[in-house]
PDB file of C-alpha atoms in Angstrom:
ATOM      1  CA  MET A   1    -148.459  30.340 111.795  1.00 91.00           C
ATOM      2  CA  ARG A   2    -146.459  33.204 112.532  1.00 95.00           C
ATOM      3  CA  VAL A   3    -146.479  36.491 110.723  1.00 97.00           C
ATOM      4  CA  GLY A   4    -144.063  39.372 110.672  1.00 97.00           C
ATOM      5  CA  ILE A   5    -145.883  42.967 110.197  1.00 97.00           C
ATOM      6  CA  ILE A   6    -143.476  46.092 109.360  1.00 98.00           C
ATOM      7  CA  ASP A   7    -144.866  49.549 109.236  1.00 97.00           C
ATOM      8  CA  LEU A   8    -141.865  52.047 107.803  1.00 97.00           C
ATOM      9  CA  GLY A   9    -143.487  55.406 108.232  1.00 96.00           C
ATOM     10  CA  THR A  10    -141.516  59.087 107.830  1.00 95.00           C
ATOM     11  CA  ASN A  11    -140.399  59.030 111.385  1.00 94.00           C
ATOM     12  CA  SER A  12    -140.556  55.334 112.722  1.00 95.00           C
ATOM     13  CA  VAL A  13    -140.683  51.940 111.747  1.00 97.00           C
ATOM     14  CA  ARG A  14    -142.710  49.680 113.556  1.00 96.00           C
ATOM     15  CA  PHE A  15    -142.266  45.697 113.704  1.00 98.00           C
ATOM     16  CA  ASP A  16    -144.576  43.135 115.068  1.00 97.00           C
ATOM     17  CA  VAL A  17    -144.797  39.329 114.936  1.00 98.00           C
ATOM     18  CA  HIS A  18    -147.900  37.672 115.712  1.00 96.00           C
ATOM     19  CA  GLN A  19    -148.791  34.042 116.306  1.00 95.00           C
ATOM     20  CA  LEU A  20    -152.065  33.121 114.215  1.00 92.00           C
ATOM     21  CA  GLY A  21    -154.284  30.714 115.766  1.00 87.00           C
ATOM     22  CA  PRO A  22    -157.564  29.241 115.149  1.00 85.00           C
ATOM     23  CA  ARG A  23    -160.898  31.156 114.839  1.00 79.00           C
ATOM     24  CA  LYS A  24    -158.679  34.326 113.579  1.00 76.00           C
ATOM     25  CA  LYS A  25    -157.108  34.932 117.407  1.00 85.00           C
ATOM     26  CA  SER A  26    -153.342  35.985 117.389  1.00 88.00           C
ATOM     27  CA  ARG A  27    -151.071  36.338 120.018  1.00 93.00           C
ATOM     28  CA  LEU A  28    -148.299  39.079 119.931  1.00 95.00           C
ATOM     29  CA  LEU A  29    -144.610  37.502 120.227  1.00 97.00           C
ATOM     30  CA  HIS A  30    -142.608  40.602 119.620  1.00 97.00           C
ATOM     31  CA  ARG A  31    -143.018  44.141 119.257  1.00 97.00           C
ATOM     32  CA  GLU A  32    -140.358  46.874 118.755  1.00 96.00           C
ATOM     33  CA  LYS A  33    -140.546  50.841 117.148  1.00 95.00           C
ATOM     34  CA  LEU A  34    -137.359  52.272 116.010  1.00 97.00           C
ATOM     35  CA  MET A  35    -136.891  56.383 115.256  1.00 95.00           C
ATOM     36  CA  VAL A  36    -135.320  55.836 111.994  1.00 97.00           C
ATOM     37  CA  ARG A  37    -136.276  59.222 110.595  1.00 96.00           C
ATOM     38  CA  LEU A  38    -136.615  58.002 106.843  1.00 97.00           C
ATOM     39  CA  GLY A  39    -138.490  61.498 105.990  1.00 96.00           C
ATOM     40  CA  GLN A  40    -135.313  63.436 107.365  1.00 95.00           C
ATOM     41  CA  ARG A  41    -135.378  66.625 104.515  1.00 94.00           C
ATOM     42  CA  VAL A  42    -137.637  64.303 101.952  1.00 95.00           C
ATOM     43  CA  PHE A  43    -140.103  66.840 101.932  1.00 95.00           C
ATOM     44  CA  VAL A  44    -137.567  70.221 100.786  1.00 93.00           C
ATOM     45  CA  ASP A  45    -135.003  67.783  98.828  1.00 94.00           C
ATOM     46  CA  GLY A  46    -137.445  65.301  97.214  1.00 95.00           C
ATOM     47  CA  LYS A  47    -134.912  62.443  97.450  1.00 96.00           C
ATOM     48  CA  LEU A  48    -133.759  60.124 100.821  1.00 97.00           C
ATOM     49  CA  ASP A  49    -131.029  61.321 103.146  1.00 96.00           C
ATOM     50  CA  ALA A  50    -128.032  59.180 103.143  1.00 96.00           C
ATOM     51  CA  GLU A  51    -127.727  58.483 106.682  1.00 97.00           C
ATOM     52  CA  ALA A  52    -131.380  58.044 106.927  1.00 97.00           C
ATOM     53  CA  GLN A  53    -131.264  55.276 104.524  1.00 97.00           C
ATOM     54  CA  GLN A  54    -128.646  53.655 106.415  1.00 98.00           C
ATOM     55  CA  ARG A  55    -130.500  53.729 109.508  1.00 98.00           C
ATOM     56  CA  THR A  56    -133.467  52.287 107.986  1.00 98.00           C
ATOM     57  CA  LEU A  57    -131.484  49.540 106.263  1.00 98.00           C
ATOM     58  CA  HIS A  58    -129.874  48.500 109.787  1.00 98.00           C
ATOM     59  CA  ALA A  59    -133.346  48.247 111.105  1.00 98.00           C
ATOM     60  CA  PHE A  60    -134.506  46.035 108.691  1.00 98.00           C
ATOM     61  CA  ASP A  61    -131.455  43.896 109.195  1.00 98.00           C
ATOM     62  CA  SER A  62    -132.464  43.540 112.872  1.00 98.00           C
ATOM     63  CA  PHE A  63    -136.153  42.591 111.926  1.00 98.00           C
ATOM     64  CA  ALA A  64    -134.897  39.836 109.433  1.00 97.00           C
ATOM     65  CA  HIS A  65    -132.566  38.484 112.256  1.00 97.00           C
ATOM     66  CA  THR A  66    -135.337  38.512 114.768  1.00 97.00           C
ATOM     67  CA  MET A  67    -138.085  36.588 112.123  1.00 97.00           C
ATOM     68  CA  GLU A  68    -135.104  34.074 111.531  1.00 97.00           C
ATOM     69  CA  GLN A  69    -135.091  33.374 115.429  1.00 97.00           C
ATOM     70  CA  LEU A  70    -138.733  33.505 115.669  1.00 97.00           C
ATOM     71  CA  LYS A  71    -139.594  31.479 112.611  1.00 96.00           C
ATOM     72  CA  VAL A  72    -141.614  33.702 110.870  1.00 97.00           C
ATOM     73  CA  SER A  73    -143.286  32.191 107.815  1.00 95.00           C
ATOM     74  CA  ARG A  74    -144.785  35.395 106.279  1.00 96.00           C
ATOM     75  CA  ILE A  75    -144.084  39.048 105.843  1.00 97.00           C
ATOM     76  CA  ILE A  76    -146.391  41.969 105.688  1.00 97.00           C
ATOM     77  CA  ALA A  77    -144.186  45.239 105.069  1.00 98.00           C
ATOM     78  CA  PHE A  78    -145.589  48.635 103.664  1.00 97.00           C
ATOM     79  CA  GLY A  79    -144.302  52.189 103.671  1.00 97.00           C
ATOM     80  CA  THR A  80    -146.166  55.365 103.700  1.00 96.00           C
ATOM     81  CA  SER A  81    -145.716  59.288 102.819  1.00 95.00           C
ATOM     82  CA  ALA A  82    -141.872  59.663 102.960  1.00 96.00           C
ATOM     83  CA  LEU A  83    -141.372  56.468 100.061  1.00 97.00           C
ATOM     84  CA  ARG A  84    -144.485  57.988  98.422  1.00 96.00           C
ATOM     85  CA  GLU A  85    -142.857  61.258  97.458  1.00 94.00           C
ATOM     86  CA  ALA A  86    -139.072  60.538  97.582  1.00 96.00           C
ATOM     87  CA  SER A  87    -137.825  60.286  93.868  1.00 96.00           C
ATOM     88  CA  ASP A  88    -135.314  57.512  94.946  1.00 96.00           C
ATOM     89  CA  SER A  89    -137.334  55.112  96.935  1.00 97.00           C
ATOM     90  CA  SER A  90    -137.123  52.188  94.600  1.00 97.00           C
ATOM     91  CA  ARG A  91    -133.336  52.161  95.161  1.00 97.00           C
ATOM     92  CA  LEU A  92    -133.875  51.758  98.975  1.00 98.00           C
ATOM     93  CA  LEU A  93    -136.371  49.019  98.479  1.00 98.00           C
ATOM     94  CA  GLU A  94    -134.188  47.402  96.071  1.00 98.00           C
ATOM     95  CA  GLU A  95    -131.565  47.391  98.480  1.00 98.00           C
ATOM     96  CA  ILE A  96    -133.732  46.229 101.565  1.00 98.00           C
ATOM     97  CA  LYS A  97    -135.081  43.173  99.235  1.00 97.00           C
ATOM     98  CA  LYS A  98    -131.521  42.362  98.352  1.00 97.00           C
ATOM     99  CA  ARG A  99    -130.358  42.496 101.811  1.00 97.00           C
ATOM    100  CA  THR A 100    -133.461  40.661 103.738  1.00 97.00           C
ATOM    101  CA  ASN A 101    -135.431  39.447 101.036  1.00 96.00           C
ATOM    102  CA  ILE A 102    -138.491  41.707 102.508  1.00 97.00           C
ATOM    103  CA  ASP A 103    -140.691  43.230  99.739  1.00 97.00           C
ATOM    104  CA  VAL A 104    -141.950  46.423 100.833  1.00 98.00           C
ATOM    105  CA  ARG A 105    -145.210  47.858  99.438  1.00 97.00           C
ATOM    106  CA  VAL A 106    -145.645  51.258  99.206  1.00 97.00           C
ATOM    107  CA  ILE A 107    -149.230  52.089 100.044  1.00 96.00           C
ATOM    108  CA  SER A 108    -151.225  55.121  98.747  1.00 95.00           C
ATOM    109  CA  GLY A 109    -152.577  57.951 101.160  1.00 93.00           C
ATOM    110  CA  ALA A 110    -156.156  56.663 100.503  1.00 92.00           C
ATOM    111  CA  GLU A 111    -155.213  53.028 101.345  1.00 94.00           C
ATOM    112  CA  GLU A 112    -153.539  54.352 104.466  1.00 95.00           C
ATOM    113  CA  ALA A 113    -156.500  56.298 105.663  1.00 94.00           C
ATOM    114  CA  ARG A 114    -158.765  52.946 104.832  1.00 93.00           C
ATOM    115  CA  TRP A 115    -156.424  50.691 106.947  1.00 93.00           C
ATOM    116  CA  ILE A 116    -156.125  53.227 110.112  1.00 93.00           C
ATOM    117  CA  ALA A 117    -159.918  53.770 110.024  1.00 92.00           C
ATOM    118  CA  MET A 118    -160.358  49.873 109.908  1.00 91.00           C
ATOM    119  CA  GLY A 119    -157.883  49.351 112.753  1.00 90.00           C
ATOM    120  CA  VAL A 120    -159.071  51.714 115.080  1.00 89.00           C
ATOM    121  CA  LEU A 121    -163.060  50.583 114.567  1.00 90.00           C
ATOM    122  CA  ALA A 122    -162.012  47.261 115.134  1.00 86.00           C
ATOM    123  CA  HIS A 123    -160.988  48.005 118.682  1.00 82.00           C
ATOM    124  CA  GLU A 124    -162.636  51.081 119.584  1.00 78.00           C
ATOM    125  CA  LYS A 125    -165.397  50.366 121.753  1.00 78.00           C
ATOM    126  CA  ARG A 126    -166.665  53.769 122.337  1.00 71.00           C
ATOM    127  CA  ALA A 127    -167.307  54.006 118.746  1.00 70.00           C
ATOM    128  CA  LYS A 128    -170.765  55.342 118.741  1.00 77.00           C
ATOM    129  CA  GLY A 129    -172.999  58.337 116.813  1.00 84.00           C
ATOM    130  CA  LYS A 130    -170.820  60.552 114.850  1.00 91.00           C
ATOM    131  CA  PHE A 131    -166.784  61.193 115.492  1.00 93.00           C
ATOM    132  CA  ALA A 132    -163.722  62.006 113.512  1.00 94.00           C
ATOM    133  CA  LEU A 133    -160.566  59.432 113.894  1.00 95.00           C
ATOM    134  CA  VAL A 134    -157.138  61.508 113.392  1.00 95.00           C
ATOM    135  CA  ASP A 135    -153.879  59.863 112.986  1.00 95.00           C
ATOM    136  CA  ILE A 136    -151.044  62.281 112.680  1.00 95.00           C
ATOM    137  CA  GLY A 137    -147.948  61.011 111.179  1.00 94.00           C
ATOM    138  CA  GLY A 138    -144.466  62.294 109.993  1.00 94.00           C
ATOM    139  CA  GLY A 139    -145.159  63.108 106.691  1.00 95.00           C
ATOM    140  CA  SER A 140    -149.435  62.567 106.445  1.00 96.00           C
ATOM    141  CA  THR A 141    -152.418  63.095 108.269  1.00 96.00           C
ATOM    142  CA  GLU A 142    -155.323  60.645 107.992  1.00 96.00           C
ATOM    143  CA  ILE A 143    -158.883  61.911 108.940  1.00 96.00           C
ATOM    144  CA  SER A 144    -161.836  59.696 108.692  1.00 95.00           C
ATOM    145  CA  ILE A 145    -165.555  60.820 109.557  1.00 94.00           C
ATOM    146  CA  CYS A 146    -167.524  57.869 110.940  1.00 93.00           C
ATOM    147  CA  ARG A 147    -171.079  56.959 112.299  1.00 91.00           C
ATOM    148  CA  GLY A 148    -170.767  53.761 114.474  1.00 87.00           C
ATOM    149  CA  LYS A 149    -168.707  51.172 112.349  1.00 87.00           C
ATOM    150  CA  LYS A 150    -169.290  52.929 109.234  1.00 90.00           C
ATOM    151  CA  VAL A 151    -166.702  55.435 107.574  1.00 92.00           C
ATOM    152  CA  LEU A 152    -168.620  58.388 105.941  1.00 92.00           C
ATOM    153  CA  HIS A 153    -165.429  60.338 104.773  1.00 91.00           C
ATOM    154  CA  SER A 154    -161.802  59.476 104.865  1.00 92.00           C
ATOM    155  CA  GLU A 155    -158.898  61.534 103.198  1.00 94.00           C
ATOM    156  CA  SER A 156    -155.057  61.320 103.721  1.00 95.00           C
ATOM    157  CA  PHE A 157    -153.872  65.271 104.125  1.00 96.00           C
ATOM    158  CA  GLN A 158    -150.234  65.867 103.244  1.00 95.00           C
ATOM    159  CA  LEU A 159    -149.874  67.250 107.027  1.00 96.00           C
ATOM    160  CA  GLY A 160    -147.682  65.232 108.512  1.00 95.00           C
ATOM    161  CA  THR A 161    -145.228  66.736 111.530  1.00 94.00           C
ATOM    162  CA  ALA A 162    -142.253  66.119 109.712  1.00 94.00           C
ATOM    163  CA  ARG A 163    -143.271  67.490 106.507  1.00 95.00           C
ATOM    164  CA  LEU A 164    -144.566  70.773 108.209  1.00 95.00           C
ATOM    165  CA  GLN A 165    -141.295  71.240 110.363  1.00 94.00           C
ATOM    166  CA  GLN A 166    -139.419  71.039 107.161  1.00 94.00           C
ATOM    167  CA  VAL A 167    -141.490  73.663 105.181  1.00 92.00           C
ATOM    168  CA  TYR A 168    -142.808  75.878 107.838  1.00 92.00           C
ATOM    169  CA  LEU A 169    -140.842  75.534 111.250  1.00 90.00           C
ATOM    170  CA  ARG A 170    -137.194  75.268 109.935  1.00 85.00           C
ATOM    171  CA  ARG A 171    -135.837  77.239 112.846  1.00 82.00           C
ATOM    172  CA  SER A 172    -136.567  76.765 116.750  1.00 81.00           C
ATOM    173  CA  PRO A 173    -138.099  78.536 118.077  1.00 82.00           C
ATOM    174  CA  PRO A 174    -139.737  79.584 114.828  1.00 80.00           C
ATOM    175  CA  THR A 175    -138.641  82.807 113.522  1.00 78.00           C
ATOM    176  CA  SER A 176    -139.135  84.998 110.247  1.00 74.00           C
ATOM    177  CA  LYS A 177    -136.869  87.072 108.425  1.00 74.00           C
ATOM    178  CA  VAL A 178    -137.615  90.993 107.822  1.00 68.00           C
ATOM    179  CA  LYS A 179    -140.509  91.381 105.627  1.00 74.00           C
ATOM    180  CA  GLU A 180    -141.396  87.391 106.207  1.00 76.00           C
ATOM    181  CA  LYS A 181    -144.472  86.356 107.132  1.00 83.00           C
ATOM    182  CA  ASP A 182    -144.558  84.829 110.753  1.00 88.00           C
ATOM    183  CA  PRO A 183    -143.844  80.961 109.929  1.00 90.00           C
ATOM    184  CA  ALA A 184    -146.186  79.934 112.861  1.00 90.00           C
ATOM    185  CA  ASP A 185    -149.112  82.034 111.220  1.00 92.00           C
ATOM    186  CA  ALA A 186    -147.834  80.846 107.575  1.00 92.00           C
ATOM    187  CA  LEU A 187    -148.284  77.229 108.866  1.00 94.00           C
ATOM    188  CA  ARG A 188    -152.199  77.914 110.558  1.00 94.00           C
ATOM    189  CA  THR A 189    -152.764  79.317 107.026  1.00 95.00           C
ATOM    190  CA  HIS A 190    -151.871  76.263 105.020  1.00 96.00           C
ATOM    191  CA  LEU A 191    -153.558  74.004 107.594  1.00 96.00           C
ATOM    192  CA  ARG A 192    -156.796  75.874 107.181  1.00 95.00           C
ATOM    193  CA  SER A 193    -156.586  76.105 103.325  1.00 95.00           C
ATOM    194  CA  VAL A 194    -155.768  72.264 103.033  1.00 95.00           C
ATOM    195  CA  LEU A 195    -158.136  71.156 105.456  1.00 94.00           C
ATOM    196  CA  LEU A 196    -161.434  73.482 104.483  1.00 93.00           C
ATOM    197  CA  SER A 197    -161.153  73.122 100.720  1.00 92.00           C
ATOM    198  CA  LYS A 198    -161.897  69.237 101.074  1.00 91.00           C
ATOM    199  CA  MET A 199    -164.032  69.238 104.001  1.00 92.00           C
ATOM    200  CA  LEU A 200    -166.334  72.081 102.698  1.00 92.00           C
ATOM    201  CA  SER A 201    -166.285  70.915  98.972  1.00 92.00           C
ATOM    202  CA  GLU A 202    -167.535  67.408 100.028  1.00 91.00           C
ATOM    203  CA  GLU A 203    -169.837  68.638 102.958  1.00 92.00           C
ATOM    204  CA  TRP A 204    -168.056  66.649 105.676  1.00 92.00           C
ATOM    205  CA  PRO A 205    -170.633  66.480 108.478  1.00 91.00           C
ATOM    206  CA  LYS A 206    -169.562  68.006 111.961  1.00 91.00           C
ATOM    207  CA  VAL A 207    -168.877  65.885 114.600  1.00 92.00           C
ATOM    208  CA  ASP A 208    -168.777  65.658 118.591  1.00 86.00           C
ATOM    209  CA  ARG A 209    -166.249  63.743 119.097  1.00 90.00           C
ATOM    210  CA  VAL A 210    -162.734  63.220 117.933  1.00 92.00           C
ATOM    211  CA  ILE A 211    -160.813  60.165 118.660  1.00 92.00           C
ATOM    212  CA  GLY A 212    -156.617  60.252 118.005  1.00 92.00           C
ATOM    213  CA  SER A 213    -154.101  57.654 117.321  1.00 89.00           C
ATOM    214  CA  SER A 214    -150.425  57.795 116.973  1.00 85.00           C
ATOM    215  CA  GLY A 215    -147.221  58.667 118.818  1.00 86.00           C
ATOM    216  CA  THR A 216    -147.926  62.610 118.146  1.00 90.00           C
ATOM    217  CA  ILE A 217    -151.358  62.212 119.490  1.00 91.00           C
ATOM    218  CA  ARG A 218    -149.991  60.631 122.627  1.00 91.00           C
ATOM    219  CA  ALA A 219    -147.213  63.444 123.047  1.00 91.00           C
ATOM    220  CA  LEU A 220    -149.868  65.947 122.733  1.00 90.00           C
ATOM    221  CA  GLU A 221    -151.943  64.179 125.442  1.00 90.00           C
ATOM    222  CA  ARG A 222    -148.913  64.427 127.899  1.00 93.00           C
ATOM    223  CA  LEU A 223    -148.316  68.068 126.807  1.00 92.00           C
ATOM    224  CA  LEU A 224    -151.963  69.063 127.916  1.00 89.00           C
TER     225      LEU A 224
END
């Protein structure tokens, strides 16, 4: 059986086609990633941008064509932070369904964090002792505290890069108007308040190591 998997995120949409075989073995047949920037202005306007919606629809048109060529028999598609928060996301999902017959299911932040942890732990050979998994997306950041293959704490925080840029870093380089707090300092304060309030109240344990995933983590790796 051939399965198409679509992950519609805040910045990018990822599309895979896998050939599933016996004994749960799979073979990757196709992979692509498009930067549709669906979350453009969502976190300040509360609605999806018209151009961003068109980019997303064009991407799904292309995916549907590819899946027809590859004779995909099952499609799994889900959306995350931008679709969770946009007040008009249902209209975009209806249009995708109308044009491509693809049902996109919007998952919760908790579900997103759980799936990310499961995916990393299934392939992370260094997963020993106590460590943190961090996945920085466009609209949210998922953090899980694990011991070996067991998840001790898991949470989705509204701290994605696109969200924080739209709310705090509206100018480049970030500058403040007279009598305004420096935007970078305001962002740091916000990050600490959101993360610490959760981690301290639930007594998340300290860890010795952090394992990161996502394109943002890879970008930070190149910068450092």
